[in-house]
């Protein structure tokens, strides 16, 4: 094949996905290794070295199947919120706590009392809840005394880049998921740092995705990558938007996975009261992986609901084409029932008969009802983004459920035109493109190849 290659690594909650791409943005090999969580009573945690080993394993396996050619750059994206504390020798102190872990119940209650949800939302762009790094950090200091010796804190992607031989840095979209970053000033919030027992000196230099951070070292043990330029690409949702081609200000990504997430790029500088309104509507506000942008992010469990409904019908993904064809012919005005998510199961409440009990529904009607229900849920978030930040530009859908033709039709009716991206691993692709930016393969993001790999993207 020849030519330069770019590698994107997406270290996610489920797995580390490594994909090798050509310079034109086409995938040529890939591999996935599960994230090695240890379950706890309150959620889960990770051994930082085990996570790094899994990421390196994914890279090695993907490279083994890659065609010949020089690897110019490696970009790493990751889940947010989780982080690792390091001692003066660079060794981890304590576990990485999962973003969904609830062990910090007392710390969260104290933060409510000390700072309060309104001030927290206006300052950070985040709701005051379990998830962010600062409450986990305070918990670690109280339960792992060795963590008090920490001289550095890194987010997941930053830890992996360091393990590959790169420089320590803090990427802005990941920094926005910590609860320590002031949104308007793009700087560290002293009050939140003091409350959690952290300090600005723990944090490395704040950078944007695509900043070159050295090269892959021989010590990483990946000969084909040695000398390739490294970059931290940021929070996986924003990086997926880049990979799917939702690059322009106002572009919106609809990531249709187990969790359905909307990711919209906006100009920075929304007023604090607007930020607070978005947060109250279930939308976080933070710095985007792309320089000079903010990101609006909201999510539902829509994909999980669809999976449960499909299973309840005794069907699986292979049955979708036929089921979608039938559901597309259902008149939505006749759907007066509802879908109720009961945690681990779904209850379908059929429409009532006049003067009689509930009327049974055909599978196609139930499926259409589910599609309408989850689309309305994500539509509420979409409308909130629009009401506070203006109309969106391009709406791009990715993920497994985007392959449902009936779902895409329902989305188009509720949200307006939706373009389905052909990209399978948008997070890894975005990371690879940002690696190309760091390595000088592309001069700017406007030169990224389009999502079909057939030309350059028009940055608008």
GROMACS .gro file of C-alpha atoms in nm:
model
  460
    1UNK     CA    1   0.000   0.000   0.000
    2UNK     CA    2   0.280   0.240   0.089
    3UNK     CA    3   0.236   0.594   0.218
    4UNK     CA    4   0.220   0.725   0.573
    5UNK     CA    5  -0.003   0.566   0.833
    6UNK     CA    6  -0.182   0.719   1.132
    7UNK     CA    7  -0.293   0.533   1.442
    8UNK     CA    8  -0.593   0.621   1.656
    9UNK     CA    9  -0.643   0.469   2.000
   10UNK     CA   10  -0.975   0.511   2.182
   11UNK     CA   11  -0.947   0.396   2.546
   12UNK     CA   12  -1.308   0.356   2.646
   13UNK     CA   13  -1.519   0.220   2.927
   14UNK     CA   14  -1.568  -0.112   2.746
   15UNK     CA   15  -1.245  -0.155   2.552
   16UNK     CA   16  -0.933   0.000   2.405
   17UNK     CA   17  -0.984   0.020   2.029
   18UNK     CA   18  -0.680   0.071   1.811
   19UNK     CA   19  -0.726   0.143   1.441
   20UNK     CA   20  -0.458   0.205   1.179
   21UNK     CA   21  -0.559   0.448   0.904
   22UNK     CA   22  -0.413   0.555   0.574
   23UNK     CA   23  -0.331   0.922   0.521
   24UNK     CA   24  -0.663   0.953   0.335
   25UNK     CA   25  -0.854   0.845   0.646
   26UNK     CA   26  -0.934   0.486   0.544
   27UNK     CA   27  -0.906   0.211   0.810
   28UNK     CA   28  -0.658  -0.062   0.719
   29UNK     CA   29  -0.640  -0.272   1.039
   30UNK     CA   30  -0.783  -0.267   1.388
   31UNK     CA   31  -0.798  -0.446   1.723
   32UNK     CA   32  -0.986  -0.424   2.049
   33UNK     CA   33  -0.888  -0.529   2.403
   34UNK     CA   34  -1.131  -0.517   2.694
   35UNK     CA   35  -1.088  -0.261   2.969
   36UNK     CA   36  -0.966  -0.456   3.278
   37UNK     CA   37  -1.204  -0.324   3.543
   38UNK     CA   38  -1.220  -0.467   3.894
   39UNK     CA   39  -1.575  -0.459   4.028
   40UNK     CA   40  -1.639  -0.294   4.365
   41UNK     CA   41  -1.943  -0.256   4.587
   42UNK     CA   42  -1.995   0.095   4.452
   43UNK     CA   43  -1.892   0.049   4.089
   44UNK     CA   44  -1.548  -0.030   3.952
   45UNK     CA   45  -1.182   0.067   3.952
   46UNK     CA   46  -0.872   0.007   3.742
   47UNK     CA   47  -0.510  -0.074   3.800
   48UNK     CA   48  -0.340   0.200   3.592
   49UNK     CA   49  -0.061  -0.033   3.477
   50UNK     CA   50  -0.314  -0.297   3.369
   51UNK     CA   51  -0.503  -0.038   3.166
   52UNK     CA   52  -0.181   0.075   2.998
   53UNK     CA   53  -0.094  -0.286   2.917
   54UNK     CA   54  -0.436  -0.340   2.758
   55UNK     CA   55  -0.392  -0.028   2.544
   56UNK     CA   56  -0.045  -0.140   2.431
   57UNK     CA   57  -0.184  -0.485   2.350
   58UNK     CA   58  -0.454  -0.332   2.130
   59UNK     CA   59  -0.192  -0.124   1.947
   60UNK     CA   60   0.039  -0.423   1.894
   61UNK     CA   61  -0.242  -0.640   1.757
   62UNK     CA   62  -0.365  -0.372   1.518
   63UNK     CA   63  -0.012  -0.304   1.393
   64UNK     CA   64   0.051  -0.674   1.331
   65UNK     CA   65  -0.214  -0.668   1.057
   66UNK     CA   66  -0.128  -0.325   0.918
   67UNK     CA   67   0.025  -0.282   0.571
   68UNK     CA   68   0.376  -0.150   0.521
   69UNK     CA   69   0.441   0.218   0.565
   70UNK     CA   70   0.580   0.463   0.814
   71UNK     CA   71   0.357   0.546   1.112
   72UNK     CA   72   0.367   0.925   1.130
   73UNK     CA   73   0.154   0.980   1.439
   74UNK     CA   74  -0.038   0.819   1.723
   75UNK     CA   75  -0.336   0.990   1.884
   76UNK     CA   76  -0.506   0.878   2.204
   77UNK     CA   77  -0.865   0.960   2.303
   78UNK     CA   78  -1.033   0.827   2.614
   79UNK     CA   79  -1.324   0.821   2.851
   80UNK     CA   80  -1.332   1.119   3.081
   81UNK     CA   81  -1.340   1.178   3.455
   82UNK     CA   82  -1.114   0.888   3.564
   83UNK     CA   83  -0.752   0.972   3.639
   84UNK     CA   84  -0.429   0.851   3.794
   85UNK     CA   85  -0.207   1.007   4.061
   86UNK     CA   86   0.170   0.968   4.024
   87UNK     CA   87   0.457   0.996   4.269
   88UNK     CA   88   0.786   1.174   4.200
   89UNK     CA   89   0.919   0.866   4.019
   90UNK     CA   90   0.612   0.850   3.794
   91UNK     CA   91   0.458   0.546   3.964
   92UNK     CA   92   0.080   0.525   4.019
   93UNK     CA   93  -0.058   0.590   4.367
   94UNK     CA   94  -0.392   0.418   4.419
   95UNK     CA   95  -0.650   0.300   4.166
   96UNK     CA   96  -0.826   0.477   3.881
   97UNK     CA   97  -1.189   0.507   3.989
   98UNK     CA   98  -1.463   0.461   3.729
   99UNK     CA   99  -1.662   0.768   3.633
  100UNK     CA  100  -1.984   0.590   3.733
  101UNK     CA  101  -1.859   0.475   4.076
  102UNK     CA  102  -2.055   0.615   4.372
  103UNK     CA  103  -1.807   0.564   4.657
  104UNK     CA  104  -1.777   0.942   4.693
  105UNK     CA  105  -2.128   0.986   4.839
  106UNK     CA  106  -2.009   1.179   5.145
  107UNK     CA  107  -1.772   1.392   4.945
  108UNK     CA  108  -2.050   1.486   4.704
  109UNK     CA  109  -2.280   1.585   4.991
  110UNK     CA  110  -2.007   1.804   5.139
  111UNK     CA  111  -1.944   1.970   4.802
  112UNK     CA  112  -2.316   2.047   4.777
  113UNK     CA  113  -2.296   2.218   5.116
  114UNK     CA  114  -1.969   2.401   5.058
  115UNK     CA  115  -1.999   2.524   4.698
  116UNK     CA  116  -2.354   2.441   4.585
  117UNK     CA  117  -2.492   2.324   4.250
  118UNK     CA  118  -2.561   2.668   4.099
  119UNK     CA  119  -2.211   2.805   4.157
  120UNK     CA  120  -2.062   2.474   4.043
  121UNK     CA  121  -2.269   2.472   3.721
  122UNK     CA  122  -2.196   2.836   3.634
  123UNK     CA  123  -1.823   2.792   3.698
  124UNK     CA  124  -1.754   2.450   3.545
  125UNK     CA  125  -2.046   2.389   3.308
  126UNK     CA  126  -2.124   2.064   3.494
  127UNK     CA  127  -2.408   1.945   3.718
  128UNK     CA  128  -2.311   1.864   4.075
  129UNK     CA  129  -2.328   1.483   4.077
  130UNK     CA  130  -2.123   1.165   4.097
  131UNK     CA  131  -1.889   1.155   3.798
  132UNK     CA  132  -1.631   1.427   3.815
  133UNK     CA  133  -1.271   1.390   3.927
  134UNK     CA  134  -1.266   1.628   4.223
  135UNK     CA  135  -1.488   1.421   4.456
  136UNK     CA  136  -1.303   1.101   4.365
  137UNK     CA  137  -0.975   1.280   4.439
  138UNK     CA  138  -1.091   1.382   4.785
  139UNK     CA  139  -1.207   1.024   4.850
  140UNK     CA  140  -0.865   0.888   4.748
  141UNK     CA  141  -0.686   1.124   4.985
  142UNK     CA  142  -0.905   1.001   5.270
  143UNK     CA  143  -0.887   0.628   5.193
  144UNK     CA  144  -0.547   0.587   5.023
  145UNK     CA  145  -0.303   0.794   5.234
  146UNK     CA  146  -0.021   0.726   4.986
  147UNK     CA  147  -0.211   0.939   4.733
  148UNK     CA  148  -0.112   1.246   4.934
  149UNK     CA  149   0.242   1.202   4.801
  150UNK     CA  150   0.122   1.264   4.446
  151UNK     CA  151   0.306   1.524   4.240
  152UNK     CA  152   0.107   1.476   3.917
  153UNK     CA  153  -0.245   1.385   3.807
  154UNK     CA  154  -0.322   1.260   3.456
  155UNK     CA  155  -0.645   1.174   3.278
  156UNK     CA  156  -0.671   0.834   3.106
  157UNK     CA  157  -0.551   0.934   2.758
  158UNK     CA  158  -0.270   1.140   2.911
  159UNK     CA  159  -0.154   0.842   3.115
  160UNK     CA  160  -0.140   0.625   2.803
  161UNK     CA  161   0.052   0.889   2.605
  162UNK     CA  162   0.300   0.915   2.890
  163UNK     CA  163   0.334   0.536   2.892
  164UNK     CA  164   0.420   0.545   2.523
  165UNK     CA  165   0.699   0.792   2.593
  166UNK     CA  166   0.517   1.121   2.546
  167UNK     CA  167   0.530   1.440   2.747
  168UNK     CA  168   0.290   1.504   3.035
  169UNK     CA  169   0.004   1.737   2.941
  170UNK     CA  170  -0.361   1.802   3.029
  171UNK     CA  171  -0.593   1.823   2.727
  172UNK     CA  172  -0.873   2.080   2.757
  173UNK     CA  173  -1.178   1.861   2.685
  174UNK     CA  174  -1.064   1.609   2.948
  175UNK     CA  175  -0.983   1.893   3.188
  176UNK     CA  176  -1.342   2.012   3.145
  177UNK     CA  177  -1.465   1.679   3.290
  178UNK     CA  178  -1.276   1.712   3.619
  179UNK     CA  179  -1.477   1.980   3.804
  180UNK     CA  180  -1.154   2.174   3.858
  181UNK     CA  181  -1.152   2.382   3.537
  182UNK     CA  182  -1.315   2.723   3.522
  183UNK     CA  183  -1.504   2.731   3.195
  184UNK     CA  184  -1.485   3.101   3.115
  185UNK     CA  185  -1.121   3.149   3.209
  186UNK     CA  186  -0.993   2.809   3.088
  187UNK     CA  187  -0.790   2.794   3.407
  188UNK     CA  188  -0.791   2.601   3.735
  189UNK     CA  189  -1.052   2.692   3.997
  190UNK     CA  190  -0.870   2.753   4.328
  191UNK     CA  191  -1.177   2.696   4.548
  192UNK     CA  192  -1.249   2.353   4.396
  193UNK     CA  193  -0.882   2.254   4.412
  194UNK     CA  194  -0.857   2.355   4.778
  195UNK     CA  195  -1.178   2.172   4.869
  196UNK     CA  196  -1.061   1.845   4.713
  197UNK     CA  197  -0.705   1.862   4.848
  198UNK     CA  198  -0.556   1.912   4.502
  199UNK     CA  199  -0.342   2.194   4.368
  200UNK     CA  200  -0.264   2.354   4.035
  201UNK     CA  201   0.089   2.211   4.058
  202UNK     CA  202  -0.059   1.861   4.023
  203UNK     CA  203  -0.176   1.949   3.675
  204UNK     CA  204   0.057   1.949   3.375
  205UNK     CA  205   0.043   2.209   3.100
  206UNK     CA  206  -0.305   2.266   2.956
  207UNK     CA  207  -0.309   2.190   2.581
  208UNK     CA  208  -0.554   2.136   2.295
  209UNK     CA  209  -0.589   1.809   2.106
  210UNK     CA  210  -0.341   1.774   1.823
  211UNK     CA  211  -0.055   1.943   2.012
  212UNK     CA  212   0.263   1.736   1.955
  213UNK     CA  213   0.381   1.576   2.280
  214UNK     CA  214   0.703   1.405   2.182
  215UNK     CA  215   0.742   1.068   2.014
  216UNK     CA  216   0.689   0.702   2.092
  217UNK     CA  217   0.985   0.565   2.286
  218UNK     CA  218   1.166   0.238   2.224
  219UNK     CA  219   1.076   0.150   2.584
  220UNK     CA  220   0.711   0.117   2.479
  221UNK     CA  221   0.807  -0.206   2.303
  222UNK     CA  222   0.622  -0.126   1.979
  223UNK     CA  223   0.896  -0.111   1.716
  224UNK     CA  224   0.672   0.010   1.432
  225UNK     CA  225   0.561   0.305   1.640
  226UNK     CA  226   0.903   0.417   1.764
  227UNK     CA  227   0.959   0.777   1.664
  228UNK     CA  228   0.594   0.845   1.572
  229UNK     CA  229   0.457   1.178   1.696
  230UNK     CA  230   0.225   1.152   1.998
  231UNK     CA  231  -0.075   1.361   2.091
  232UNK     CA  232  -0.354   1.350   2.350
  233UNK     CA  233  -0.682   1.383   2.160
  234UNK     CA  234  -0.924   1.430   2.446
  235UNK     CA  235  -1.268   1.315   2.553
  236UNK     CA  236  -1.398   1.031   2.338
  237UNK     CA  237  -1.731   1.197   2.248
  238UNK     CA  238  -1.572   1.512   2.107
  239UNK     CA  239  -1.306   1.311   1.926
  240UNK     CA  240  -1.578   1.092   1.772
  241UNK     CA  241  -1.746   1.406   1.639
  242UNK     CA  242  -1.419   1.494   1.464
  243UNK     CA  243  -1.386   1.143   1.324
  244UNK     CA  244  -1.741   1.146   1.192
  245UNK     CA  245  -1.694   1.478   1.016
  246UNK     CA  246  -1.898   1.702   1.250
  247UNK     CA  247  -1.624   1.964   1.247
  248UNK     CA  248  -1.780   2.304   1.183
  249UNK     CA  249  -1.916   2.536   1.453
  250UNK     CA  250  -2.277   2.433   1.510
  251UNK     CA  251  -2.228   2.078   1.383
  252UNK     CA  252  -2.386   1.812   1.601
  253UNK     CA  253  -2.300   1.445   1.645
  254UNK     CA  254  -2.568   1.193   1.738
  255UNK     CA  255  -2.379   0.894   1.878
  256UNK     CA  256  -2.629   0.608   1.872
  257UNK     CA  257  -2.472   0.347   2.096
  258UNK     CA  258  -2.585   0.189   2.422
  259UNK     CA  259  -2.594   0.542   2.555
  260UNK     CA  260  -2.717   0.793   2.299
  261UNK     CA  261  -2.517   1.116   2.315
  262UNK     CA  262  -2.555   1.449   2.139
  263UNK     CA  263  -2.233   1.646   2.094
  264UNK     CA  264  -2.259   2.000   1.956
  265UNK     CA  265  -1.973   2.238   1.880
  266UNK     CA  266  -2.038   2.603   1.969
  267UNK     CA  267  -1.841   2.923   1.996
  268UNK     CA  268  -1.699   2.987   2.345
  269UNK     CA  269  -1.831   3.255   2.576
  270UNK     CA  270  -2.192   3.166   2.655
  271UNK     CA  271  -2.307   3.376   2.955
  272UNK     CA  272  -2.305   3.205   3.297
  273UNK     CA  273  -2.686   3.213   3.316
  274UNK     CA  274  -2.703   3.035   2.977
  275UNK     CA  275  -2.454   2.776   3.098
  276UNK     CA  276  -2.661   2.723   3.413
  277UNK     CA  277  -2.976   2.682   3.201
  278UNK     CA  278  -2.812   2.421   2.982
  279UNK     CA  279  -2.686   2.229   3.284
  280UNK     CA  280  -3.036   2.235   3.437
  281UNK     CA  281  -3.167   2.090   3.108
  282UNK     CA  282  -2.922   1.798   3.129
  283UNK     CA  283  -2.651   1.939   2.900
  284UNK     CA  284  -2.290   1.977   3.009
  285UNK     CA  285  -2.080   2.263   2.875
  286UNK     CA  286  -1.704   2.231   2.835
  287UNK     CA  287  -1.408   2.296   2.612
  288UNK     CA  288  -1.407   2.098   2.288
  289UNK     CA  289  -1.114   1.890   2.168
  290UNK     CA  290  -1.089   2.136   1.878
  291UNK     CA  291  -0.916   2.462   1.964
  292UNK     CA  292  -1.135   2.768   2.016
  293UNK     CA  293  -1.460   2.574   2.062
  294UNK     CA  294  -1.692   2.479   2.344
  295UNK     CA  295  -1.885   2.154   2.346
  296UNK     CA  296  -2.246   2.090   2.451
  297UNK     CA  297  -2.300   1.729   2.555
  298UNK     CA  298  -2.618   1.550   2.662
  299UNK     CA  299  -2.703   1.181   2.677
  300UNK     CA  300  -2.981   0.929   2.733
  301UNK     CA  301  -2.999   0.549   2.767
  302UNK     CA  302  -3.184   0.527   2.435
  303UNK     CA  303  -2.973   0.249   2.286
  304UNK     CA  304  -3.015   0.036   2.596
  305UNK     CA  305  -3.392   0.083   2.581
  306UNK     CA  306  -3.398  -0.026   2.216
  307UNK     CA  307  -3.190  -0.333   2.294
  308UNK     CA  308  -3.427  -0.433   2.574
  309UNK     CA  309  -3.736  -0.383   2.357
  310UNK     CA  310  -3.580  -0.588   2.077
  311UNK     CA  311  -3.496  -0.868   2.321
  312UNK     CA  312  -3.846  -0.849   2.470
  313UNK     CA  313  -3.985  -0.911   2.123
  314UNK     CA  314  -3.768  -1.223   2.097
  315UNK     CA  315  -3.560  -1.064   1.819
  316UNK     CA  316  -3.200  -0.952   1.765
  317UNK     CA  317  -3.005  -0.718   1.537
  318UNK     CA  318  -3.029  -0.963   1.246
  319UNK     CA  319  -3.407  -0.910   1.246
  320UNK     CA  320  -3.382  -0.531   1.221
  321UNK     CA  321  -3.421  -0.489   0.842
  322UNK     CA  322  -3.755  -0.670   0.834
  323UNK     CA  323  -3.877  -0.513   1.159
  324UNK     CA  324  -3.773  -0.165   1.044
  325UNK     CA  325  -3.959  -0.209   0.715
  326UNK     CA  326  -4.279  -0.296   0.902
  327UNK     CA  327  -4.233  -0.021   1.163
  328UNK     CA  328  -4.181   0.241   0.892
  329UNK     CA  329  -4.536   0.176   0.771
  330UNK     CA  330  -4.693   0.225   1.114
  331UNK     CA  331  -4.894   0.545   1.148
  332UNK     CA  332  -4.734   0.725   1.449
  333UNK     CA  333  -5.060   0.907   1.520
  334UNK     CA  334  -5.207   0.572   1.630
  335UNK     CA  335  -4.933   0.518   1.888
  336UNK     CA  336  -5.088   0.635   2.213
  337UNK     CA  337  -4.911   0.381   2.432
  338UNK     CA  338  -4.579   0.434   2.602
  339UNK     CA  339  -4.251   0.262   2.690
  340UNK     CA  340  -4.143   0.254   3.055
  341UNK     CA  341  -3.782   0.175   3.147
  342UNK     CA  342  -3.791  -0.014   3.477
  343UNK     CA  343  -3.414  -0.030   3.524
  344UNK     CA  344  -3.336  -0.376   3.391
  345UNK     CA  345  -3.649  -0.437   3.187
  346UNK     CA  346  -3.893  -0.250   2.964
  347UNK     CA  347  -4.268  -0.239   3.006
  348UNK     CA  348  -4.487  -0.162   2.706
  349UNK     CA  349  -4.811   0.013   2.807
  350UNK     CA  350  -5.051  -0.037   2.513
  351UNK     CA  351  -5.309   0.215   2.400
  352UNK     CA  352  -5.646   0.171   2.571
  353UNK     CA  353  -5.959   0.058   2.393
  354UNK     CA  354  -6.267   0.271   2.428
  355UNK     CA  355  -6.445   0.136   2.734
  356UNK     CA  356  -6.221  -0.168   2.756
  357UNK     CA  357  -5.879  -0.296   2.863
  358UNK     CA  358  -5.553  -0.218   2.693
  359UNK     CA  359  -5.528  -0.326   2.330
  360UNK     CA  360  -5.248  -0.564   2.235
  361UNK     CA  361  -4.993  -0.433   1.988
  362UNK     CA  362  -4.809  -0.592   1.698
  363UNK     CA  363  -4.426  -0.615   1.716
  364UNK     CA  364  -4.392  -0.346   1.449
  365UNK     CA  365  -4.611  -0.111   1.653
  366UNK     CA  366  -4.412  -0.177   1.969
  367UNK     CA  367  -4.087  -0.117   1.783
  368UNK     CA  368  -4.215   0.207   1.630
  369UNK     CA  369  -4.335   0.315   1.974
  370UNK     CA  370  -3.985   0.249   2.113
  371UNK     CA  371  -3.821   0.444   1.829
  372UNK     CA  372  -4.055   0.738   1.882
  373UNK     CA  373  -3.998   0.728   2.260
  374UNK     CA  374  -3.617   0.730   2.257
  375UNK     CA  375  -3.610   0.992   1.981
  376UNK     CA  376  -3.837   1.219   2.180
  377UNK     CA  377  -3.604   1.184   2.482
  378UNK     CA  378  -3.299   1.286   2.278
  379UNK     CA  379  -3.511   1.550   2.102
  380UNK     CA  380  -3.570   1.727   2.433
  381UNK     CA  381  -3.192   1.759   2.480
  382UNK     CA  382  -3.151   1.873   2.119
  383UNK     CA  383  -3.420   2.140   2.170
  384UNK     CA  384  -3.250   2.263   2.488
  385UNK     CA  385  -2.921   2.304   2.301
  386UNK     CA  386  -3.097   2.499   2.029
  387UNK     CA  387  -3.293   2.723   2.266
  388UNK     CA  388  -2.977   2.831   2.447
  389UNK     CA  389  -2.718   2.834   2.166
  390UNK     CA  390  -2.908   2.871   1.838
  391UNK     CA  391  -2.985   2.636   1.552
  392UNK     CA  392  -2.749   2.353   1.469
  393UNK     CA  393  -2.566   2.322   1.137
  394UNK     CA  394  -2.509   1.962   1.021
  395UNK     CA  395  -2.646   1.666   1.220
  396UNK     CA  396  -2.437   1.350   1.181
  397UNK     CA  397  -2.529   1.009   1.322
  398UNK     CA  398  -2.287   0.728   1.405
  399UNK     CA  399  -2.303   0.407   1.607
  400UNK     CA  400  -2.474   0.072   1.583
  401UNK     CA  401  -2.833   0.197   1.613
  402UNK     CA  402  -2.776   0.446   1.330
  403UNK     CA  403  -2.801   0.144   1.101
  404UNK     CA  404  -3.173   0.120   1.184
  405UNK     CA  405  -3.349   0.273   0.883
  406UNK     CA  406  -3.670   0.323   1.079
  407UNK     CA  407  -3.487   0.502   1.359
  408UNK     CA  408  -3.320   0.735   1.112
  409UNK     CA  409  -3.659   0.815   0.958
  410UNK     CA  410  -3.804   0.894   1.301
  411UNK     CA  411  -3.503   1.112   1.381
  412UNK     CA  412  -3.540   1.305   1.057
  413UNK     CA  413  -3.906   1.376   1.135
  414UNK     CA  414  -3.826   1.495   1.490
  415UNK     CA  415  -3.484   1.659   1.452
  416UNK     CA  416  -3.460   1.753   1.084
  417UNK     CA  417  -3.220   1.615   0.822
  418UNK     CA  418  -2.975   1.361   0.965
  419UNK     CA  419  -2.667   1.242   0.778
  420UNK     CA  420  -2.553   0.891   0.864
  421UNK     CA  421  -2.174   0.869   0.872
  422UNK     CA  422  -2.013   0.558   0.722
  423UNK     CA  423  -1.741   0.565   0.990
  424UNK     CA  424  -1.743   0.255   1.213
  425UNK     CA  425  -1.493   0.367   1.480
  426UNK     CA  426  -1.538   0.742   1.490
  427UNK     CA  427  -1.339   0.792   1.813
  428UNK     CA  428  -1.033   0.612   1.680
  429UNK     CA  429  -1.062   0.792   1.346
  430UNK     CA  430  -1.079   1.130   1.513
  431UNK     CA  431  -0.774   1.040   1.721
  432UNK     CA  432  -0.584   0.937   1.408
  433UNK     CA  433  -0.671   1.262   1.229
  434UNK     CA  434  -0.555   1.465   1.528
  435UNK     CA  435  -0.234   1.259   1.526
  436UNK     CA  436  -0.192   1.364   1.165
  437UNK     CA  437  -0.232   1.725   1.273
  438UNK     CA  438   0.036   1.682   1.540
  439UNK     CA  439   0.271   1.511   1.294
  440UNK     CA  440   0.225   1.775   1.023
  441UNK     CA  441   0.043   1.544   0.782
  442UNK     CA  442  -0.240   1.799   0.785
  443UNK     CA  443  -0.175   2.171   0.835
  444UNK     CA  444  -0.517   2.238   0.991
  445UNK     CA  445  -0.838   2.051   1.067
  446UNK     CA  446  -0.978   2.187   0.739
  447UNK     CA  447  -0.745   1.944   0.562
  448UNK     CA  448  -0.883   1.634   0.734
  449UNK     CA  449  -1.019   1.386   0.478
  450UNK     CA  450  -1.396   1.364   0.476
  451UNK     CA  451  -1.571   1.086   0.663
  452UNK     CA  452  -1.595   0.872   0.348
  453UNK     CA  453  -1.218   0.894   0.298
  454UNK     CA  454  -1.262   1.038  -0.052
  455UNK     CA  455  -1.126   1.390  -0.014
  456UNK     CA  456  -1.060   1.683   0.211
  457UNK     CA  457  -1.316   1.814   0.457
  458UNK     CA  458  -1.455   2.160   0.395
  459UNK     CA  459  -1.413   2.326   0.731
  460UNK     CA  460  -1.663   2.601   0.648
   0.00000   0.00000   0.00000
